[in-house]
XYZ file of C-alpha atoms in Angstrom:
783
model
C -25.426 21.031 7.589
C -29.083 20.231 8.223
C -29.376 23.675 9.818
C -28.113 25.228 6.603
C -30.753 23.388 4.631
C -33.618 24.691 6.791
C -33.486 28.470 6.582
C -34.632 29.734 10.022
C -35.717 33.114 8.650
C -38.453 31.348 6.666
C -40.138 30.069 9.812
C -41.763 32.337 12.432
C -40.841 32.100 16.101
C -43.870 29.954 16.753
C -42.193 27.109 14.920
C -44.644 26.733 12.046
C -45.909 28.657 9.055
C -48.644 31.217 9.553
C -52.090 29.883 8.880
C -51.108 26.250 9.418
C -50.972 23.963 12.384
C -47.735 22.098 13.056
C -47.905 18.476 12.122
C -47.593 16.184 15.095
C -44.090 14.887 15.784
C -45.201 11.418 14.893
C -46.291 12.514 11.438
C -46.962 9.376 9.420
C -47.660 10.981 6.047
C -45.864 10.767 2.701
C -43.046 12.981 4.024
C -41.879 10.226 6.363
C -42.054 7.712 3.538
C -39.782 9.987 1.495
C -37.311 10.215 4.390
C -37.353 6.432 4.801
C -36.707 6.020 1.079
C -33.849 8.526 1.200
C -32.361 6.657 4.170
C -32.545 3.333 2.327
C -30.910 4.870 -0.743
C -28.151 6.411 1.391
C -27.365 3.052 3.010
C -27.295 1.268 -0.340
C -25.021 3.897 -1.898
C -22.626 3.543 1.024
C -22.812 -0.242 0.717
C -21.515 -0.168 -2.856
C -18.087 0.570 -1.381
C -18.008 -2.992 -0.026
C -17.082 -4.043 -3.566
C -13.411 -4.934 -3.320
C -13.740 -6.113 0.254
C -15.917 -8.987 -1.002
C -15.019 -10.452 -4.383
C -17.459 -9.786 -7.222
C -21.030 -8.497 -6.924
C -22.909 -11.635 -5.813
C -23.340 -10.086 -2.354
C -25.446 -7.192 -3.666
C -28.862 -8.905 -4.307
C -29.192 -10.383 -0.784
C -28.045 -7.049 0.647
C -30.858 -5.260 -1.185
C -33.370 -7.535 0.529
C -31.673 -7.094 3.921
C -31.985 -3.297 3.616
C -35.251 -2.700 1.755
C -37.545 -5.286 3.410
C -36.930 -4.155 7.043
C -37.234 -0.465 6.079
C -40.467 -1.171 4.254
C -41.672 -2.746 7.516
C -40.734 0.321 9.589
C -42.431 2.635 7.076
C -45.566 0.473 7.242
C -45.469 0.485 11.042
C -45.382 4.274 11.114
C -48.207 4.412 8.565
C -50.285 2.121 10.764
C -49.680 4.399 13.781
C -47.684 1.794 15.699
C -46.283 3.366 18.922
C -42.971 5.030 18.190
C -40.762 2.816 20.439
C -42.060 -0.289 18.647
C -41.178 0.882 15.133
C -37.476 -0.112 15.291
C -38.501 -3.344 17.032
C -40.660 -4.179 14.025
C -37.741 -3.425 11.729
C -35.417 -5.711 13.722
C -37.974 -8.515 13.722
C -38.464 -8.305 9.971
C -34.674 -8.163 9.479
C -34.344 -11.409 11.467
C -37.007 -13.042 9.297
C -35.324 -11.785 6.111
C -31.944 -13.161 7.183
C -33.602 -16.459 8.104
C -35.200 -16.654 4.661
C -31.915 -15.828 2.921
C -29.529 -18.038 4.896
C -31.413 -20.564 7.060
C -34.704 -21.329 5.337
C -34.229 -25.099 5.782
C -33.832 -24.658 9.556
C -36.884 -22.410 10.062
C -40.692 -22.483 10.209
C -42.376 -21.754 6.905
C -38.970 -20.872 5.429
C -38.647 -17.487 7.138
C -39.666 -17.714 10.807
C -36.694 -18.423 13.122
C -36.813 -21.821 14.790
C -34.621 -23.950 17.084
C -32.145 -24.710 14.301
C -31.845 -21.089 13.166
C -29.505 -20.023 15.959
C -27.256 -23.025 15.351
C -27.118 -22.146 11.661
C -26.319 -18.504 12.480
C -23.560 -19.600 14.840
C -22.018 -21.773 12.117
C -22.209 -18.913 9.608
C -20.528 -16.513 12.040
C -17.776 -19.055 12.739
C -17.160 -19.377 8.999
C -17.084 -15.595 8.652
C -14.614 -15.252 11.518
C -12.255 -17.776 9.915
C -12.410 -15.946 6.583
C -11.758 -12.567 8.227
C -8.714 -13.909 10.080
C -7.261 -16.034 7.305
C -7.975 -14.152 4.064
C -6.930 -10.839 2.653
C -9.373 -8.562 0.827
C -11.141 -9.198 -1.449
C -12.497 -12.241 0.389
C -14.588 -14.916 -1.264
C -18.389 -14.431 -1.070
C -18.963 -17.468 1.158
C -22.308 -17.802 2.966
C -20.785 -16.770 6.291
C -19.372 -13.555 4.841
C -22.645 -12.730 3.075
C -24.574 -13.357 6.292
C -22.239 -11.083 8.257
C -22.464 -8.379 5.601
C -26.271 -8.483 5.332
C -26.778 -8.642 9.095
C -24.406 -5.765 9.826
C -25.590 -3.421 7.098
C -29.213 -4.385 7.758
C -28.790 -3.273 11.379
C -27.237 -0.011 10.159
C -30.240 0.500 7.859
C -32.711 0.090 10.748
C -30.624 2.440 12.905
C -30.458 5.057 10.137
C -34.203 4.839 9.575
C -34.896 5.152 13.304
C -32.728 8.256 13.675
C -33.829 9.976 10.463
C -37.504 9.043 10.071
C -38.695 8.135 13.575
C -36.637 10.384 15.864
C -36.178 13.171 13.256
C -32.360 13.291 13.734
C -31.112 12.978 10.138
C -27.682 14.499 10.767
C -26.970 11.933 13.518
C -28.017 9.160 11.122
C -24.745 9.791 9.323
C -22.953 7.830 12.073
C -24.440 4.617 10.726
C -23.410 5.496 7.191
C -19.918 6.276 8.426
C -19.748 2.824 10.046
C -20.458 1.210 6.660
C -17.753 3.276 4.981
C -15.180 2.258 7.584
C -15.343 -1.362 6.356
C -13.687 -0.697 2.969
C -11.671 2.231 4.331
C -9.835 -0.097 6.717
C -9.765 -3.347 4.736
C -9.067 -2.217 1.175
C -5.370 -1.700 0.414
C -6.244 1.489 -1.498
C -8.843 2.519 1.109
C -12.256 3.939 0.173
C -11.453 5.946 -2.925
C -12.988 9.167 -4.198
C -15.699 7.489 -6.300
C -17.335 5.566 -3.492
C -16.889 8.502 -1.138
C -18.758 10.675 -3.645
C -21.690 8.216 -3.835
C -21.888 7.976 -0.040
C -21.817 11.756 0.315
C -24.586 12.137 -2.266
C -26.742 9.683 -0.320
C -26.158 11.451 2.994
C -26.828 14.926 1.591
C -29.979 13.655 -0.111
C -31.168 12.325 3.253
C -30.511 15.718 4.866
C -32.319 17.559 2.082
C -35.431 15.367 2.189
C -35.477 15.518 5.998
C -35.211 19.328 5.980
C -38.034 19.501 3.436
C -40.182 17.374 5.724
C -39.638 19.756 8.630
C -41.385 22.472 6.591
C -44.494 20.249 6.477
C -44.606 20.168 2.679
C -44.532 23.935 2.208
C -42.053 25.858 0.113
C -41.019 25.944 -3.513
C -39.521 22.588 -4.592
C -37.154 24.384 -6.962
C -35.862 26.501 -4.090
C -35.218 23.391 -2.020
C -33.516 21.693 -4.947
C -31.235 24.671 -5.615
C -30.442 25.090 -1.930
C -29.656 21.422 -1.440
C -27.537 21.277 -4.592
C -25.497 24.314 -3.550
C -24.796 22.989 -0.079
C -24.108 19.488 -1.357
C -21.710 20.677 -4.045
C -19.819 22.849 -1.563
C -19.558 20.054 0.983
C -18.403 17.502 -1.599
C -15.826 19.863 -3.079
C -14.456 20.592 0.388
C -14.312 16.898 1.338
C -12.630 15.802 -1.898
C -10.196 18.676 -2.400
C -9.130 19.473 1.159
C -7.533 16.138 2.248
C -4.746 16.104 -0.374
C -3.400 19.453 0.862
C -3.548 18.620 4.571
C -0.434 17.254 6.319
C -0.695 13.506 6.805
C -3.010 12.899 3.862
C -0.956 11.237 1.156
C -3.667 10.777 -1.407
C -7.166 9.517 -1.917
C -10.239 10.236 0.168
C -10.620 9.974 3.920
C -9.510 7.944 5.741
C -6.878 6.679 3.296
C -4.643 9.672 3.819
C -4.501 9.191 7.576
C -3.167 5.659 7.087
C -5.443 4.088 9.680
C -4.298 0.563 10.504
C -6.218 -1.412 13.075
C -4.090 -4.536 12.570
C -0.718 -3.208 13.700
C 0.978 -5.663 16.028
C -1.727 -8.293 15.662
C -1.611 -10.969 13.026
C -4.571 -13.192 13.865
C -4.540 -16.674 12.374
C -2.962 -15.583 9.108
C 0.048 -13.242 9.127
C -0.291 -12.932 5.335
C -3.403 -10.807 5.901
C -1.511 -7.955 7.536
C 2.037 -8.375 6.251
C 1.549 -5.926 3.390
C -0.220 -3.446 5.672
C 2.614 -3.682 8.210
C 5.245 -3.000 5.569
C 3.314 -0.043 4.147
C 2.940 1.735 7.473
C 4.594 5.172 7.348
C 5.954 4.547 10.851
C 7.177 1.328 12.406
C 5.268 -0.253 15.279
C 5.120 -3.419 17.361
C 8.691 -3.485 18.675
C 10.076 -6.939 19.531
C 13.515 -7.531 21.004
C 15.472 -10.755 21.048
C 18.829 -11.596 22.595
C 20.604 -14.521 20.980
C 23.836 -16.466 21.352
C 23.938 -17.035 17.588
C 26.922 -15.577 15.751
C 24.535 -14.188 13.122
C 21.157 -12.533 13.824
C 18.278 -14.964 13.429
C 15.004 -15.070 11.521
C 11.995 -15.228 13.886
C 9.549 -17.701 12.393
C 5.870 -17.676 13.358
C 4.112 -20.064 10.983
C 4.349 -21.722 7.580
C 2.182 -22.082 4.501
C 2.144 -25.439 2.739
C -1.160 -25.661 0.854
C -0.979 -23.610 -2.359
C -4.330 -24.774 -3.698
C -7.472 -22.660 -3.740
C -7.956 -19.002 -4.574
C -6.816 -17.889 -1.097
C -4.025 -19.263 1.068
C -3.850 -19.558 4.839
C -1.738 -21.519 7.334
C -3.187 -24.900 8.267
C -3.578 -25.364 12.029
C -3.626 -29.175 11.692
C -5.254 -29.701 15.082
C -5.209 -33.509 14.824
C -1.427 -33.653 14.448
C -0.341 -31.145 17.084
C 1.416 -32.208 20.286
C 0.897 -30.588 23.670
C 3.645 -28.979 25.728
C 6.575 -27.070 24.273
C 9.173 -27.290 27.050
C 10.670 -30.215 25.139
C 10.036 -30.668 21.423
C 11.129 -33.692 19.355
C 11.964 -35.447 22.616
C 14.857 -33.039 23.119
C 16.912 -34.834 20.431
C 17.988 -33.478 17.084
C 20.027 -35.289 14.469
C 22.148 -32.852 12.442
C 22.044 -33.236 8.666
C 24.685 -35.512 7.222
C 28.001 -33.781 6.726
C 26.903 -30.498 8.280
C 27.723 -28.775 11.526
C 25.068 -27.728 14.010
C 25.245 -25.455 17.017
C 22.832 -25.014 19.903
C 21.443 -21.468 20.188
C 19.644 -19.733 23.053
C 17.291 -16.871 22.129
C 15.310 -14.740 24.597
C 12.328 -12.994 22.973
C 10.392 -10.122 24.543
C 7.460 -8.013 23.334
C 4.738 -5.836 24.809
C 2.690 -5.432 21.624
C 2.925 -8.522 19.389
C -0.395 -10.351 19.574
C -0.801 -13.587 17.683
C -1.634 -17.219 18.460
C 1.593 -18.177 16.633
C 4.724 -18.035 18.773
C 7.876 -16.518 17.293
C 10.924 -18.803 17.424
C 14.135 -19.415 15.467
C 14.260 -22.585 13.411
C 14.853 -25.480 14.423
C 13.310 -25.114 17.959
C 14.003 -27.784 20.596
C 12.073 -26.257 23.495
C 10.329 -23.111 24.752
C 10.201 -21.936 28.371
C 8.485 -18.968 30.002
C 5.764 -18.331 27.393
C 2.299 -17.631 28.802
C -0.462 -19.702 27.235
C -1.495 -23.239 26.388
C 0.940 -24.091 23.613
C 1.133 -27.000 21.195
C 3.521 -27.715 18.330
C 3.372 -29.311 14.914
C 6.108 -31.944 14.387
C 6.019 -31.467 10.593
C 6.518 -27.699 10.567
C 7.846 -27.051 14.118
C 5.386 -24.161 14.514
C 4.030 -23.338 17.965
C 0.377 -22.346 18.486
C -1.661 -21.162 21.476
C -4.700 -23.447 21.680
C -6.819 -21.295 23.982
C -6.464 -17.712 22.807
C -5.167 -15.424 20.120
C -1.887 -14.937 21.958
C -0.956 -12.615 24.792
C 0.539 -9.298 23.695
C 3.085 -9.303 26.527
C 5.526 -12.165 26.252
C 8.998 -12.842 27.609
C 10.287 -16.341 26.918
C 13.338 -18.334 25.893
C 13.847 -20.705 22.972
C 16.524 -23.383 22.666
C 17.136 -24.109 18.996
C 19.627 -25.721 16.640
C 21.213 -23.835 13.742
C 22.612 -26.100 11.030
C 25.494 -24.878 8.886
C 25.659 -26.034 5.288
C 28.165 -25.521 2.514
C 27.309 -25.229 -1.180
C 29.272 -28.423 -1.831
C 27.216 -30.381 0.701
C 23.901 -29.221 -0.750
C 25.091 -29.686 -4.326
C 25.847 -33.357 -3.618
C 22.290 -34.125 -2.470
C 20.173 -35.947 -5.084
C 16.483 -35.363 -5.671
C 14.261 -36.330 -2.718
C 12.136 -39.416 -3.233
C 9.436 -37.907 -0.986
C 8.437 -41.310 0.393
C 8.345 -40.152 4.014
C 7.157 -36.613 3.243
C 3.595 -35.377 3.582
C 2.118 -34.732 0.088
C 1.074 -31.265 1.241
C 4.712 -30.192 0.691
C 4.770 -31.337 -2.937
C 1.204 -30.963 -4.250
C 0.411 -28.330 -6.866
C -3.008 -27.104 -8.015
C -4.335 -28.933 -11.061
C -5.109 -25.584 -12.688
C -1.607 -24.137 -12.235
C -1.336 -21.258 -14.748
C 0.926 -21.866 -17.700
C 3.052 -18.778 -17.113
C 4.167 -20.195 -13.742
C 5.332 -23.415 -15.400
C 7.071 -21.427 -18.136
C 8.780 -19.131 -15.629
C 10.080 -22.133 -13.670
C 11.445 -23.771 -16.822
C 13.051 -20.498 -17.943
C 14.660 -19.909 -14.553
C 16.007 -23.451 -14.061
C 17.291 -23.977 -17.591
C 19.549 -27.023 -17.712
C 20.183 -27.222 -13.941
C 20.114 -30.876 -12.885
C 20.396 -31.162 -9.089
C 17.924 -29.786 -6.530
C 20.521 -27.320 -5.237
C 21.355 -26.064 -8.726
C 17.654 -25.601 -9.444
C 17.091 -23.783 -6.156
C 19.986 -21.427 -6.829
C 18.719 -20.800 -10.351
C 15.246 -19.937 -9.053
C 16.668 -17.595 -6.413
C 18.905 -15.863 -8.983
C 15.977 -15.506 -11.393
C 13.800 -13.751 -8.813
C 16.665 -11.570 -7.574
C 17.572 -10.666 -11.143
C 17.256 -7.207 -12.723
C 13.898 -7.949 -14.356
C 12.190 -8.140 -10.935
C 11.788 -5.217 -8.548
C 10.744 -4.913 -4.903
C 7.605 -2.784 -4.579
C 4.939 -2.379 -1.904
C 2.695 -0.212 -4.068
C 2.723 -2.012 -7.435
C 0.554 -4.933 -6.201
C -2.008 -2.485 -4.781
C -2.121 -0.438 -7.955
C -2.204 -3.560 -10.105
C -4.925 -5.270 -8.064
C -2.875 -8.327 -7.071
C -2.004 -7.443 -3.480
C -2.604 -10.604 -1.485
C -2.064 -14.301 -2.083
C -3.360 -17.087 -4.263
C -2.392 -18.772 -7.517
C -4.004 -16.027 -9.604
C -2.086 -13.404 -7.619
C 1.168 -15.315 -8.152
C 0.492 -15.558 -11.877
C -0.093 -11.795 -12.062
C 3.096 -11.126 -10.092
C 5.183 -13.135 -12.561
C 3.686 -11.059 -15.370
C 4.190 -7.668 -13.684
C 7.506 -8.650 -12.028
C 7.014 -6.273 -9.101
C 5.938 -7.141 -5.562
C 7.146 -7.699 -2.024
C 8.315 -10.648 0.053
C 5.053 -12.636 0.007
C 5.077 -12.660 -3.785
C 8.771 -13.535 -4.129
C 8.637 -16.274 -1.478
C 5.475 -17.833 -2.902
C 6.902 -17.715 -6.418
C 10.057 -19.592 -5.422
C 8.133 -22.146 -3.350
C 5.613 -22.929 -6.106
C 8.212 -23.001 -8.892
C 10.427 -25.262 -6.761
C 7.566 -27.766 -6.514
C 7.121 -27.526 -10.268
C 10.773 -28.596 -10.548
C 10.359 -31.479 -8.104
C 11.653 -29.862 -4.894
C 9.381 -30.038 -1.805
C 8.766 -26.564 -0.435
C 6.828 -24.354 1.928
C 6.671 -20.659 2.752
C 7.642 -19.361 6.204
C 6.334 -16.142 7.728
C 7.727 -14.059 10.546
C 10.422 -11.403 10.858
C 13.750 -10.728 9.181
C 16.726 -10.364 11.569
C 16.242 -6.650 12.310
C 18.743 -4.216 13.825
C 21.468 -4.631 16.426
C 20.657 -2.513 19.499
C 24.239 -2.595 20.744
C 23.118 -4.034 24.093
C 24.637 -7.157 25.676
C 22.033 -8.560 28.098
C 22.908 -10.781 31.009
C 23.128 -14.467 30.321
C 25.057 -16.729 28.012
C 24.499 -19.383 25.397
C 24.830 -23.161 25.872
C 28.630 -22.953 25.587
C 29.097 -19.689 27.465
C 28.680 -17.414 24.432
C 27.572 -13.841 25.213
C 24.123 -12.717 24.102
C 23.596 -9.917 21.576
C 20.330 -7.981 21.444
C 18.426 -7.163 18.252
C 15.088 -5.460 17.608
C 12.433 -5.959 14.949
C 9.180 -4.149 14.246
C 6.416 -4.044 11.640
C 8.826 -2.969 8.891
C 10.767 -6.231 9.395
C 7.738 -8.455 8.736
C 8.866 -10.961 6.153
C 8.148 -14.140 4.203
C 10.724 -16.540 2.768
C 10.750 -20.009 1.161
C 12.075 -23.190 2.767
C 13.074 -26.041 0.445
C 13.498 -29.667 1.492
C 16.744 -31.539 0.777
C 16.943 -35.248 1.537
C 19.167 -35.721 4.568
C 19.529 -32.000 5.225
C 15.939 -31.110 6.068
C 14.350 -27.726 5.421
C 16.752 -25.103 4.096
C 16.043 -21.370 3.930
C 16.574 -19.304 0.767
C 16.112 -15.576 0.169
C 14.643 -14.631 -3.245
C 13.385 -11.169 -2.192
C 15.776 -8.436 -3.341
C 16.803 -5.806 -0.769
C 15.177 -7.688 2.111
C 16.560 -10.091 4.698
C 19.975 -11.688 4.242
C 21.124 -14.355 1.820
C 22.688 -17.362 3.654
C 26.331 -18.178 2.859
C 25.368 -21.452 1.178
C 22.984 -19.569 -1.134
C 25.471 -16.956 -2.366
C 26.103 -16.911 -6.098
C 29.526 -18.236 -7.117
C 31.712 -16.436 -9.649
C 32.562 -18.433 -12.757
C 35.299 -18.889 -13.738
C 37.368 -18.513 -10.599
C 36.667 -19.156 -6.973
C 35.674 -15.723 -5.643
C 32.171 -15.405 -4.229
C 29.715 -12.777 -5.414
C 27.802 -11.739 -2.323
C 24.171 -10.816 -2.861
C 24.466 -8.074 -0.279
C 27.224 -6.295 -2.223
C 26.477 -2.775 -3.432
C 23.625 -3.044 -5.978
C 25.164 -0.406 -8.234
C 27.956 -2.748 -9.362
C 27.172 -3.510 -13.028
C 26.522 -7.157 -13.760
C 29.063 -7.041 -16.541
C 31.783 -5.717 -14.243
C 30.944 -8.283 -11.573
C 30.830 -11.375 -13.739
C 32.784 -10.856 -16.961
C 36.223 -12.483 -16.961
C 39.175 -10.576 -18.285
C 39.440 -10.873 -22.056
C 43.041 -11.335 -23.233
C 44.074 -8.894 -25.915
C 45.269 -10.466 -29.116
C 48.891 -9.555 -29.812
C 49.493 -7.695 -33.050
C 51.962 -9.389 -35.419
C 55.388 -7.872 -35.438
C 56.112 -5.811 -38.520
C 59.263 -6.447 -40.484
C 62.208 -4.421 -39.371
C 62.449 -1.156 -41.253
C 64.999 1.603 -41.393
C 63.701 5.031 -40.420
C 64.970 8.085 -42.132
C 66.475 10.738 -39.891
C 64.009 13.411 -38.812
C 63.797 16.526 -36.668
C 64.015 14.611 -33.437
C 64.028 17.700 -31.223
C 60.662 19.028 -32.399
C 59.139 15.563 -32.497
C 60.298 14.743 -28.999
C 58.993 18.042 -27.636
C 55.597 17.572 -29.303
C 55.395 13.989 -28.088
C 56.191 15.055 -24.543
C 53.497 17.728 -24.609
C 50.898 15.390 -26.062
C 51.841 12.661 -23.615
C 51.582 15.063 -20.680
C 48.198 16.320 -21.854
C 46.952 12.744 -22.334
C 48.152 11.770 -18.864
C 46.555 14.872 -17.341
C 43.318 14.171 -19.162
C 43.354 10.564 -17.977
C 43.859 11.711 -14.401
C 41.555 14.728 -14.401
C 38.629 13.317 -16.387
C 37.357 11.044 -13.569
C 37.940 13.881 -11.103
C 35.974 16.312 -13.294
C 33.137 13.830 -13.834
C 32.884 13.186 -10.120
C 32.871 16.911 -9.315
C 30.212 17.518 -11.933
C 27.989 14.806 -10.449
C 28.389 16.311 -6.959
C 27.637 19.807 -8.303
C 24.448 18.623 -9.991
C 23.322 16.990 -6.765
C 24.084 20.085 -4.731
C 22.060 22.191 -7.152
C 19.141 19.722 -7.123
C 19.154 19.563 -3.331
C 19.129 23.341 -2.997
C 16.513 23.934 -5.708
C 13.923 21.505 -4.397
C 14.900 21.367 -0.727
C 15.372 17.635 -1.268
C 17.335 15.067 0.690
C 17.616 12.345 -1.969
C 20.564 13.933 -3.825
C 22.378 14.478 -0.518
C 21.939 10.832 0.440
C 23.093 9.711 -3.020
C 26.275 11.726 -2.519
C 26.772 10.062 0.880
C 26.465 6.636 -0.792
C 29.064 7.569 -3.421
C 31.448 8.999 -0.811
C 31.201 5.722 1.083
C 32.180 3.815 -2.070
C 35.039 6.199 -2.879
C 36.537 5.907 0.608
C 36.102 2.147 0.915
C 32.770 1.795 2.753
C 30.300 0.566 0.062
C 26.662 -0.153 0.830
C 24.972 -3.519 0.628
C 21.710 -4.592 -0.974
C 20.331 -5.592 2.410
C 21.162 -2.194 3.952
C 18.518 0.275 4.995
C 19.542 3.931 5.352
C 19.709 3.387 9.114
C 21.932 0.311 9.000
C 24.246 1.811 6.394
C 24.631 5.084 8.315
C 25.328 3.176 11.523
C 27.891 0.939 9.833
C 29.559 3.842 7.996
C 29.952 5.874 11.200
C 31.276 2.858 13.107
C 33.730 1.571 10.515
C 35.055 5.022 9.639
C 35.324 6.042 13.315
C 33.253 9.220 13.030
C 33.579 11.984 15.578
C 30.384 13.089 17.391
C 30.070 16.086 15.062
C 30.328 13.978 11.908
C 27.982 11.329 13.332
C 25.418 14.041 14.112
C 25.708 15.482 10.584
C 25.243 12.016 9.043
C 22.231 11.380 11.291
C 20.601 14.625 10.105
C 21.040 13.577 6.477
C 19.741 10.063 7.146
C 16.649 11.230 9.056
C 15.741 13.721 6.355
C 16.152 11.113 3.614
C 14.062 8.535 5.512
C 11.237 11.021 5.970
C 11.371 12.062 2.332
C 11.524 8.494 1.047
C 8.982 6.897 3.367
C 6.632 9.690 4.476
C 5.862 10.872 0.939
C 6.212 14.105 -0.917
C 3.538 15.782 1.178
C 6.044 16.179 4.032
C 9.179 16.786 1.995
C 11.211 19.753 3.055
C 9.069 20.669 6.058
C 10.607 21.902 9.231
C 11.728 20.058 12.310
C 13.502 16.765 12.255
C 12.569 16.085 8.660
C 13.901 19.304 7.158
C 16.119 18.807 4.134
C 19.727 18.872 5.400
C 22.063 21.650 4.340
C 24.991 20.715 2.114
C 27.248 21.754 4.999
C 26.276 18.539 6.807
C 27.568 16.548 3.857
C 30.813 18.556 3.820
C 31.285 17.634 7.473
C 30.947 13.938 6.581
C 33.273 14.334 3.574
C 35.958 16.022 5.684
C 35.681 13.287 8.309
C 36.178 10.596 5.670
C 39.182 12.421 4.249
C 40.838 12.926 7.620
C 40.468 9.246 8.476
C 42.016 8.010 5.217
C 45.640 7.659 4.174
C 47.184 9.967 1.577
C 46.984 7.244 -1.069
C 43.345 6.619 -0.189
C 42.511 10.308 -0.491
C 44.216 10.572 -3.875
C 42.452 7.424 -5.075
C 39.049 8.710 -3.910
C 39.594 12.082 -5.606
C 41.202 11.193 -8.922
C 39.998 7.601 -9.493
C 36.672 7.515 -7.606
C 35.282 3.945 -7.693
C 31.714 5.300 -7.623
C 32.071 6.292 -11.298
C 32.265 2.594 -12.200
C 29.043 1.875 -10.311
C 25.689 1.951 -12.035
C 23.671 4.687 -10.365
C 20.650 3.394 -8.538
C 18.400 5.395 -6.250
C 16.645 3.025 -3.823
């Protein structure tokens, strides 16, 4: 681009204009000052994109000093004919003095010269910054450590840019430093860089190129010509950069690098899994595969850490170094007292991963001991979390956990009175003094007149799983409340859309408001059954079953404390995880259970409304009918009765055929897979294989093929439909209908599945599915 701005035909082969002598390479005139000024402006324009990574604008004034003062020093050094290699050294020295003045004046000579205490202060600031980076989600608070890191990093970029553009005359290469600044918000902001900030950064870079090209002509040339030339090139470059990404495969929206979905945190959670949970769930492709083989009858939740302190504007797990105990081979002395009246079974779980990197060790709850894990591990007796004291956790782990799984019944939990909390740490009950009013109101609305802790917990779970709330990964990003904190929770309860972190935090905080101790657990939902049966057995000879989880299974859930029962898991997040048996909603009146993983399209009224007895009409007095033309009347009645019966039988059939025809037309017109998958879901309902709320397309397709006993041909046809729908639903419209594995499936694949379902069903079942299809009674919902 710099070559385009310096027209070679305007310069003779000698390298300078006729009648002039070339300025020496170390030219220290006004032209270099202009380049230095353009470089400073370019860095500052790029730095504006840091807004949103750091909360507010309080970071901007110190950043101005960290950029402008060192560059003024380098410009002065060039003006004073300082040897070229020493110019960047002068800039670095002045940057160090500026940072000392801004952040360590009390530990320095004369308030700006680094002294013995300056390095100690810098080390403390960097330690604070590291903790914030690992334990907070953007936007982070503008603490001194973060401001120091920001000013030091961007100040170094400013000196580098000035050295390349003004001293070494390599303005195009100076863009690498600007790009490094842009990568900060591009990676850390949920919505990436954005077109506005990209535009400002591009303007700064192109201005630097234009001024640098003008300098190379030694001040000659028409300024208007240079202005027109620079504007034309700049406008073309900006238009190309802003308009091209949305039409390229893999770019889903926004400016580079948002469309490429860069994620440097995949598989690594640091000290705070909350920081990357949303990023993990939003990845277009899963990553970080973890397998576990367990003797448990049901798949287990893998728990990494817990969050107890809900005060402050940002939340993070508390390491509690003073309370941790060393050695995890035996935890709690190897003894565990089961809750009163409940049953408990010992469970063996072998966990293996080549990519998961975190200081928190994954384990089912309640762990009794861990063997085979590499690292120096300690455990917290109050939360039973396991932490590596010496590192951030090895990525390759293969270890075994012995744990206890307690089994509760609703009756047992319902009989437990409110906890007195005498022996419980206040961190599990404390609430912020400035708790927003809408959180208190939501808790009161959800609980209603529930009296016992269990009734309140069930009411809170039902409230959050109710129809007014929806699961969404994008709504918090678009609404600006993606993250954690009391203000974020308050916004979530207003918007009523979010993902597991928001639902889990809401139930935990509202439970405390209603007097129930609580905490939030983080880790992984149970995942998928691999179908493998590894060697080994459980404590009582039970066979092991293998499951796998990845980044899409990252999850958060609340744990509530019941006196005598301990910490009990609940699941308020709709369509994620699995609701425990003791937390299922009960039908009233009657004794049948309404399972939260039943098909979500069942209308609430159909699921809960009891049958209403019809009031009998009073018998009319006996009357004598006059004789009539009974032959004609009987014939007409028979015809009308036959037509009514035919209409009653054929109307559901016609409605079902019409729905299928509309879907077939929509699928063919837009090369879409959604209508085909919707038809699969309805066919499953009609033939007795309904979906569940907790199902993903993969789990439902696997269960449908297994329960219906599909042939290889039908299983392959169903797999084609499922793969196409997953790509369309999760990869975005930019890849819809493209070739290869993700091509929209032909309707013939669905006919293959339909024929397989028909052939595997009895005659009565086929007639029922065709003429009284149960899917017509389901409320349509496209997940």
